[in-house]
Tab-separated table of C-alpha atoms in Angstrom:
chain	number	residue	atom	x	y	z
A	203	MET	CA	-145.083	-24.241	4.243
A	204	ASP	CA	-147.659	-22.543	2.053
A	205	LYS	CA	-147.385	-22.447	-1.720
A	206	MET	CA	-144.756	-20.075	-3.135
A	207	ASP	CA	-144.170	-18.798	-6.631
A	208	LEU	CA	-141.064	-19.492	-8.715
A	209	ALA	CA	-139.233	-16.263	-7.850
A	210	GLN	CA	-139.558	-16.921	-4.117
A	211	ALA	CA	-138.432	-20.510	-4.535
A	212	ILE	CA	-135.327	-19.476	-6.490
A	213	TYR	CA	-134.557	-16.787	-3.885
A	214	LEU	CA	-134.817	-19.300	-1.036
A	215	ALA	CA	-132.751	-21.915	-2.895
A	216	GLY	CA	-130.049	-19.341	-3.673
A	217	LYS	CA	-129.909	-18.309	-0.023
A	218	ALA	CA	-129.545	-21.885	1.187
A	219	ILE	CA	-126.953	-22.849	-1.442
A	220	GLY	CA	-124.980	-19.644	-0.884
A	221	ALA	CA	-124.836	-20.025	2.884
A	222	GLY	CA	-123.845	-23.686	2.597
A	223	LEU	CA	-121.102	-22.969	0.065
A	224	ALA	CA	-119.776	-20.006	2.065
A	225	MET	CA	-119.441	-22.073	5.203
A	226	GLY	CA	-118.229	-25.262	3.504
A	227	ILE	CA	-115.527	-23.717	1.306
A	228	GLY	CA	-114.541	-21.247	3.988
A	229	ALA	CA	-113.912	-24.049	6.460
A	230	ILE	CA	-111.275	-25.750	4.247
A	231	GLY	CA	-108.521	-23.222	4.924
A	232	PRO	CA	-108.817	-23.107	8.727
A	233	GLY	CA	-109.121	-26.903	8.775
A	234	VAL	CA	-105.834	-27.370	6.909
A	235	GLY	CA	-104.152	-24.625	8.928
A	236	GLU	CA	-105.228	-25.885	12.326
A	237	GLY	CA	-104.288	-29.422	11.323
A	238	ASN	CA	-100.805	-28.204	10.442
A	239	ILE	CA	-100.495	-26.326	13.719
A	240	GLY	CA	-101.667	-29.350	15.703
A	241	ALA	CA	-99.333	-31.732	13.864
A	242	HIS	CA	-96.277	-29.561	14.392
A	243	ALA	CA	-97.173	-28.920	18.026
A	244	MET	CA	-97.405	-32.700	18.529
A	245	ASP	CA	-93.991	-33.104	16.864
A	246	ALA	CA	-92.495	-30.462	19.128
A	247	MET	CA	-94.066	-32.019	22.222
A	248	ALA	CA	-92.752	-35.465	21.307
A	249	ARG	CA	-89.264	-34.037	20.870
A	250	GLN	CA	-89.316	-31.966	24.065
A	251	PRO	CA	-91.975	-33.193	26.526
A	252	GLU	CA	-90.773	-30.710	29.180
A	253	MET	CA	-91.954	-27.787	26.985
A	254	MET	CA	-95.538	-29.111	26.854
A	255	GLY	CA	-97.152	-26.214	28.760
A	256	ALA	CA	-95.579	-23.441	26.700
A	257	ILE	CA	-96.267	-25.245	23.404
A	258	THR	CA	-99.922	-25.850	24.287
A	259	THR	CA	-100.646	-22.165	25.024
A	260	ARG	CA	-98.913	-21.022	21.842
A	261	MET	CA	-100.719	-23.718	19.845
A	262	LEU	CA	-104.084	-22.440	21.102
A	263	LEU	CA	-103.127	-18.853	20.208
A	264	ALA	CA	-102.060	-19.884	16.697
A	265	ASP	CA	-105.311	-21.840	16.343
A	266	ALA	CA	-107.316	-18.748	17.254
A	267	VAL	CA	-105.552	-16.708	14.579
A	268	ALA	CA	-105.782	-19.473	11.944
A	269	GLU	CA	-109.506	-19.957	12.381
A	270	SER	CA	-110.315	-16.293	11.764
A	271	THR	CA	-111.008	-16.815	8.042
A	272	GLY	CA	-113.443	-19.565	8.992
A	273	ILE	CA	-115.106	-17.129	11.377
A	274	TYR	CA	-115.445	-14.579	8.557
A	275	SER	CA	-117.235	-17.133	6.393
A	276	LEU	CA	-119.467	-18.053	9.340
A	277	LEU	CA	-120.420	-14.371	9.606
A	278	ILE	CA	-121.153	-14.224	5.861
A	279	ALA	CA	-123.293	-17.363	6.133
A	280	PHE	CA	-125.265	-15.819	9.020
A	281	LEU	CA	-125.692	-12.590	7.057
A	282	ILE	CA	-126.984	-14.509	4.033
A	283	ILE	CA	-129.443	-16.536	6.083
A	284	PHE	CA	-130.785	-13.930	8.491
A	285	ALA	CA	-130.175	-10.518	6.947
A	286	LEU	CA	-130.596	-10.948	3.186
B	903	MET	CA	-116.597	-32.953	46.795
B	904	ASN	CA	-118.165	-33.367	50.216
B	905	LYS	CA	-121.743	-34.188	51.136
B	906	ARG	CA	-122.918	-30.579	51.284
B	907	ASP	CA	-121.713	-29.890	47.743
B	908	LYS	CA	-123.464	-32.997	46.457
B	909	ILE	CA	-126.792	-31.966	48.035
B	910	PHE	CA	-126.393	-28.419	46.686
B	911	LEU	CA	-125.664	-29.660	43.146
B	912	SER	CA	-128.607	-32.092	43.205
B	913	ILE	CA	-130.975	-29.275	44.267
B	914	ILE	CA	-129.687	-27.027	41.450
B	915	PHE	CA	-130.083	-29.859	38.932
B	916	ALA	CA	-133.636	-30.575	40.164
B	917	VAL	CA	-134.606	-26.884	39.814
B	918	TYR	CA	-133.019	-26.799	36.347
B	919	PHE	CA	-134.885	-29.952	35.283
B	920	ILE	CA	-138.250	-28.636	36.542
B	921	ALA	CA	-137.705	-25.258	34.849
B	922	TRP	CA	-136.838	-27.030	31.593
B	923	PHE	CA	-139.936	-29.231	31.831
B	924	ILE	CA	-142.219	-26.228	32.428
B	925	SER	CA	-140.628	-24.138	29.670
B	926	LEU	CA	-140.993	-26.969	27.154
B	927	LYS	CA	-144.607	-25.908	26.567
B	928	HIS	CA	-143.708	-22.285	25.846
B	929	ILE	CA	-140.996	-22.770	23.228
B	930	PRO	CA	-142.074	-21.146	19.934
B	931	PRO	CA	-141.819	-22.901	16.542
B	932	MET	CA	-138.554	-22.662	14.647
B	933	ASP	CA	-139.301	-19.881	12.139
B	934	GLU	CA	-140.810	-17.728	14.885
B	935	ALA	CA	-137.878	-18.301	17.249
B	936	PHE	CA	-135.249	-17.444	14.633
B	937	SER	CA	-137.093	-14.518	13.010
B	938	THR	CA	-135.752	-11.977	15.531
B	939	LEU	CA	-132.213	-13.376	15.446
B	940	GLY	CA	-129.670	-10.661	14.712
B	941	HIS	CA	-132.168	-7.814	15.041
B	942	ARG	CA	-130.955	-5.236	17.528
B	943	TRP	CA	-132.667	-2.431	19.398
B	944	VAL	CA	-131.605	0.811	17.668
B	945	VAL	CA	-132.405	4.377	18.751
B	946	ASN	CA	-132.002	7.369	16.413
B	947	ILE	CA	-130.902	10.609	18.068
B	948	GLY	CA	-130.208	13.509	15.738
B	949	GLY	CA	-129.278	11.363	12.751
B	950	PHE	CA	-126.955	9.091	14.733
B	951	ALA	CA	-128.028	5.507	15.331
B	952	PHE	CA	-127.288	4.205	18.814
B	953	ASN	CA	-127.387	0.671	20.091
B	954	PRO	CA	-128.679	1.022	23.679
B	955	ALA	CA	-128.076	-2.643	24.601
B	956	THR	CA	-124.374	-2.189	23.847
B	957	LEU	CA	-124.224	1.061	25.830
B	958	ILE	CA	-125.961	-0.445	28.882
B	959	ASN	CA	-123.757	-3.538	28.866
B	960	ALA	CA	-120.620	-1.444	28.296
B	961	VAL	CA	-121.483	0.531	31.445
B	962	ILE	CA	-121.876	-2.764	33.342
B	963	VAL	CA	-118.467	-3.934	32.065
B	964	PHE	CA	-116.885	-0.595	33.042
B	965	LEU	CA	-118.351	-0.893	36.544
B	966	ILE	CA	-116.912	-4.414	36.933
B	967	VAL	CA	-113.460	-3.267	35.745
B	968	VAL	CA	-113.571	-0.261	38.112
B	969	TRP	CA	-114.621	-2.562	40.960
B	970	ILE	CA	-111.627	-4.823	40.235
B	971	ALA	CA	-109.351	-1.760	40.132
B	972	LEU	CA	-110.700	-0.357	43.418
B	973	SER	CA	-110.451	-3.686	45.225
B	974	VAL	CA	-106.692	-3.922	44.557
B	975	ARG	CA	-105.872	-0.233	44.927
B	976	GLU	CA	-103.987	-0.625	48.198
B	977	MET	CA	-101.191	-3.055	47.401
B	978	LYS	CA	-100.200	-5.144	50.388
B	979	LEU	CA	-96.701	-6.487	50.993
B	980	VAL	CA	-98.104	-9.969	51.536
B	981	PRO	CA	-100.656	-10.296	48.719
B	982	ASP	CA	-104.012	-11.970	49.170
B	983	ARG	CA	-105.527	-14.141	46.483
B	984	LYS	CA	-107.068	-11.407	44.327
B	985	GLN	CA	-103.966	-9.212	44.445
B	986	SER	CA	-101.663	-12.081	43.496
B	987	ILE	CA	-103.845	-12.970	40.493
B	988	ILE	CA	-103.780	-9.336	39.306
B	989	GLU	CA	-100.030	-9.089	39.944
B	990	TRP	CA	-99.382	-12.293	37.990
B	991	LEU	CA	-101.533	-11.091	35.068
B	992	PHE	CA	-99.926	-7.642	34.880
B	993	ASP	CA	-96.437	-9.102	35.283
B	994	THR	CA	-96.973	-11.624	32.464
B	995	PHE	CA	-98.263	-8.896	30.182
B	996	TYR	CA	-95.447	-6.506	31.047
B	997	GLU	CA	-92.817	-9.151	30.260
B	998	MET	CA	-94.548	-9.920	26.962
B	999	VAL	CA	-94.586	-6.233	25.982
B	1000	GLU	CA	-90.928	-5.854	27.058
B	1001	ASP	CA	-89.929	-8.793	24.834
B	1002	THR	CA	-91.890	-7.535	21.810
B	1003	VAL	CA	-91.494	-3.743	21.730
B	1004	PRO	CA	-87.975	-2.821	20.537
B	1005	ASP	CA	-87.955	0.800	21.792
B	1006	PRO	CA	-87.713	0.970	25.623
B	1007	ARG	CA	-89.358	4.427	25.687
B	1008	PHE	CA	-92.678	3.000	24.496
B	1009	VAL	CA	-92.845	-0.147	26.630
B	1010	ARG	CA	-94.882	1.413	29.430
B	1011	SER	CA	-97.450	3.166	27.213
B	1012	THR	CA	-97.898	0.086	25.007
B	1013	PHE	CA	-98.424	-1.981	28.145
B	1014	VAL	CA	-101.103	0.450	29.380
B	1015	VAL	CA	-102.969	0.345	26.046
B	1016	ALA	CA	-102.812	-3.449	25.696
B	1017	MET	CA	-103.729	-4.125	29.330
B	1018	THR	CA	-106.722	-1.754	29.263
B	1019	ILE	CA	-108.024	-3.383	26.086
B	1020	PHE	CA	-107.474	-6.848	27.545
B	1021	MET	CA	-109.350	-6.040	30.785
B	1022	PHE	CA	-112.349	-4.584	28.941
B	1023	VAL	CA	-112.553	-7.303	26.288
B	1024	TRP	CA	-112.029	-10.148	28.758
B	1025	VAL	CA	-114.635	-8.962	31.272
B	1026	SER	CA	-117.037	-8.351	28.399
B	1027	ASN	CA	-116.461	-11.850	26.974
B	1028	MET	CA	-116.923	-13.391	30.420
B	1029	LEU	CA	-120.222	-11.543	30.742
B	1030	GLY	CA	-121.245	-13.157	27.445
B	1031	SER	CA	-120.811	-16.656	28.845
B	1032	PHE	CA	-124.065	-16.856	30.776
B	1033	PRO	CA	-127.702	-15.846	30.204
B	1034	GLY	CA	-128.841	-12.359	31.072
B	1035	ILE	CA	-131.042	-9.503	29.944
B	1036	VAL	CA	-131.789	-9.624	26.201
B	1037	PHE	CA	-133.239	-6.732	24.207
B	1038	THR	CA	-134.936	-7.876	21.025
B	1039	GLY	CA	-135.560	-5.339	18.297
B	1040	TRP	CA	-137.326	-5.509	14.987
B	1041	GLU	CA	-136.478	-4.299	11.484
B	1042	ASN	CA	-137.122	-0.599	12.154
B	1043	GLY	CA	-135.085	-0.821	15.364
B	1044	LYS	CA	-138.099	-0.624	17.659
B	1045	LEU	CA	-137.808	-2.497	20.949
B	1046	THR	CA	-140.301	-5.342	20.893
B	1047	GLU	CA	-139.318	-7.527	23.804
B	1048	ILE	CA	-137.084	-7.604	26.866
B	1049	GLY	CA	-136.202	-11.133	27.855
B	1050	ILE	CA	-134.504	-12.224	31.059
B	1051	PHE	CA	-132.420	-15.421	30.901
B	1052	THR	CA	-133.670	-16.230	27.381
B	1053	ASP	CA	-130.307	-15.814	25.630
B	1054	THR	CA	-126.728	-14.793	26.353
B	1055	TRP	CA	-125.998	-11.168	27.269
B	1056	GLN	CA	-125.658	-8.865	24.253
B	1057	VAL	CA	-122.151	-7.933	25.328
B	1058	PRO	CA	-120.258	-4.931	23.874
B	1059	THR	CA	-117.738	-7.175	22.091
B	1060	ALA	CA	-120.569	-8.904	20.205
B	1061	ASP	CA	-121.195	-5.540	18.513
B	1062	LEU	CA	-118.878	-4.518	15.668
B	1063	ASN	CA	-118.931	-0.830	16.738
B	1064	THR	CA	-117.032	-1.535	19.976
B	1065	ASN	CA	-114.448	-3.780	18.330
B	1066	LEU	CA	-113.884	-1.411	15.422
B	1067	THR	CA	-113.405	1.462	17.894
B	1068	TYR	CA	-110.683	-0.438	19.709
B	1069	ALA	CA	-109.032	-1.624	16.488
B	1070	LEU	CA	-108.961	1.936	15.099
B	1071	LEU	CA	-107.613	3.144	18.446
B	1072	VAL	CA	-104.730	0.673	18.150
B	1073	PHE	CA	-104.206	1.698	14.500
B	1074	VAL	CA	-103.993	5.423	15.359
B	1075	ILE	CA	-101.818	4.811	18.433
B	1076	SER	CA	-99.374	2.638	16.468
B	1077	HIS	CA	-98.885	5.350	13.836
B	1078	ALA	CA	-98.640	8.113	16.442
B	1079	PHE	CA	-95.906	6.148	18.222
B	1080	ALA	CA	-94.160	5.556	14.870
B	1081	ILE	CA	-94.138	9.294	14.095
B	1082	LYS	CA	-92.883	10.047	17.601
B	1083	ALA	CA	-90.150	7.386	17.472
B	1084	LYS	CA	-88.836	7.761	13.914
B	1085	GLY	CA	-89.772	11.301	13.002
B	1086	PHE	CA	-92.364	12.371	10.423
B	1087	LYS	CA	-90.095	12.108	7.373
B	1088	THR	CA	-88.884	8.570	8.073
B	1089	TRP	CA	-92.473	7.498	8.794
B	1090	LEU	CA	-93.665	8.989	5.505
B	1091	LYS	CA	-90.811	7.295	3.663
B	1092	GLY	CA	-91.874	3.960	5.157
B	1093	TRP	CA	-95.001	4.021	2.961
B	1094	PHE	CA	-92.895	4.114	-0.220
B	1095	GLU	CA	-90.697	1.121	0.549
B	1096	PRO	CA	-89.203	-0.858	-1.120
B	1097	ASN	CA	-90.156	1.367	-4.104
B	1098	PRO	CA	-92.927	3.945	-4.771
B	1099	ILE	CA	-94.960	1.497	-6.907
B	1100	MET	CA	-95.664	-0.537	-3.776
B	1101	MET	CA	-97.425	2.395	-2.060
B	1102	PRO	CA	-101.013	1.177	-2.720
B	1103	MET	CA	-100.068	-2.289	-1.454
B	1104	ASN	CA	-98.660	-0.819	1.764
B	1105	LEU	CA	-101.787	1.317	2.189
B	1106	ILE	CA	-104.133	-1.642	1.718
B	1107	GLY	CA	-101.986	-3.784	3.997
B	1108	GLU	CA	-102.184	-1.181	6.747
B	1109	LEU	CA	-105.936	-0.607	6.331
B	1110	ALA	CA	-106.617	-4.353	6.393
B	1111	LYS	CA	-105.143	-4.572	9.891
B	1112	PRO	CA	-107.940	-2.861	11.889
B	1113	ILE	CA	-110.600	-4.605	9.778
B	1114	SER	CA	-109.293	-8.135	10.367
B	1115	HIS	CA	-108.425	-7.225	13.969
B	1116	SER	CA	-111.994	-6.175	14.798
B	1117	LEU	CA	-113.852	-8.732	12.668
B	1118	ARG	CA	-111.987	-11.627	14.316
B	1119	LEU	CA	-113.224	-10.749	17.800
B	1120	PHE	CA	-116.703	-9.791	16.570
B	1121	GLY	CA	-117.124	-13.008	14.588
B	1122	ASN	CA	-116.016	-15.215	17.442
B	1123	ILE	CA	-118.221	-13.643	20.115
B	1124	ALA	CA	-121.307	-12.841	18.027
B	1125	GLY	CA	-121.062	-16.117	16.069
B	1126	GLY	CA	-120.658	-18.047	19.322
B	1127	ALA	CA	-123.769	-16.390	20.763
B	1128	ILE	CA	-125.829	-17.160	17.635
B	1129	LEU	CA	-124.561	-20.772	17.472
B	1130	THR	CA	-125.387	-21.244	21.158
B	1131	TYR	CA	-128.900	-19.949	20.531
B	1132	ILE	CA	-129.476	-22.246	17.538
B	1133	PHE	CA	-128.009	-25.382	19.144
B	1134	SER	CA	-129.879	-24.722	22.406
B	1135	TYR	CA	-133.119	-24.410	20.477
B	1136	MET	CA	-132.507	-27.737	18.771
B	1137	VAL	CA	-132.257	-29.602	22.100
B	1138	LYS	CA	-134.992	-27.424	23.652
B	1139	TYR	CA	-132.592	-25.750	26.083
B	1140	PHE	CA	-131.758	-28.956	27.947
B	1141	LEU	CA	-128.266	-29.199	29.498
B	1142	LEU	CA	-126.296	-28.533	26.287
B	1143	PRO	CA	-126.214	-24.701	26.675
B	1144	ILE	CA	-123.952	-25.061	29.725
B	1145	PHE	CA	-121.251	-26.775	27.667
B	1146	LEU	CA	-121.712	-24.336	24.783
B	1147	TRP	CA	-121.386	-21.365	27.158
B	1148	GLY	CA	-118.331	-23.004	28.668
B	1149	PHE	CA	-116.721	-23.408	25.243
B	1150	PHE	CA	-117.807	-20.245	23.415
B	1151	GLY	CA	-117.895	-18.002	26.481
B	1152	LEU	CA	-115.101	-19.009	28.815
B	1153	PHE	CA	-112.612	-20.785	26.497
B	1154	VAL	CA	-112.995	-18.896	23.213
B	1155	GLY	CA	-113.634	-15.630	25.085
B	1156	THR	CA	-110.380	-15.859	27.042
B	1157	ILE	CA	-108.337	-16.864	23.993
B	1158	GLN	CA	-109.829	-14.136	21.801
B	1159	ALA	CA	-109.255	-11.458	24.468
B	1160	LEU	CA	-105.619	-12.616	24.664
B	1161	VAL	CA	-105.287	-12.685	20.864
B	1162	PHE	CA	-106.834	-9.215	20.540
B	1163	SER	CA	-104.394	-7.633	22.997
B	1164	ILE	CA	-101.376	-9.600	21.692
B	1165	LEU	CA	-102.176	-8.428	18.157
B	1166	ALA	CA	-102.448	-4.863	19.479
B	1167	ILE	CA	-98.927	-5.202	20.937
B	1168	ALA	CA	-97.677	-6.785	17.690
B	1169	TYR	CA	-99.152	-4.026	15.494
B	1170	ILE	CA	-97.675	-1.294	17.694
B	1171	SER	CA	-94.243	-2.942	17.805
B	1172	ALA	CA	-94.284	-3.604	14.037
B	1173	GLN	CA	-94.592	0.147	13.465
B	1174	LEU	CA	-91.679	0.878	15.805
B	1175	THR	CA	-89.111	-1.349	14.056
């Protein structure tokens, strides 16, 4: 990389830090939520093994809804890196 | 797996390996490869900006959906494989709508809306699970490069315009059904419940629905395509893209199409109660 002045360096550092923070903090919520969903689905499956098929499909659906905030932060991170 | 399948798979793997080895010399450096990421081909006609890649791929998706519809137009008494798959899908959806929508007058129309959206979104997501024609634009929207098999298809659902159109469609339909079912006055009174101070909250809550509805699908499909591109670049396109396309295209695509149409049913039925 060729030599850059201070303003460019600060701009690049801000971009990198911002994208990292957006993705890292934004992934906490979906992580906790999907963990909860998985734990309770496991509980339900252990209690009623004959319902395994129905519980698995509903678990995947709930996962897809719970991870949407993580997907928003992924979008923001992409916007910061590639579009700013 | 019999002997013929094994020979066929080995030939495909050999061709794939040779193609990878040849293409290894032509892979650009990282900053050059990622500089066009996210830039789309945009055409300005009379002050409106169009995205031709989305239009072309939407026509392809429409043709596939019409082909599916035409191939099962004549229902047979003893169904073949394709007809039984379609029958199972429609039956599952109809039962789901019947369970969710409280007003029996609106079951059929809600089913039609949700099923149409599901067919379009699912076929579009499936199209996004393998490489195809890629139009690369630059900052002013000029078309710089047409690549074949360099990246995943730029499917209509990976463009926010398509998803926002469908989400707004569901939003308008849900309120039209609410006015039709409850009458205009009761619908208007629903905004001021439980008391008039809560009106802005109700308004924001309603307006947030189409935004989160469309951004969820857009983020999953577009983010999956970008992640596939970045990860594939890091291993120089060797073998990993197949698993990424399998996960982001087939698995996430199916689940998100299902979630999109289920949320459409849920939003419509929430307005009817």
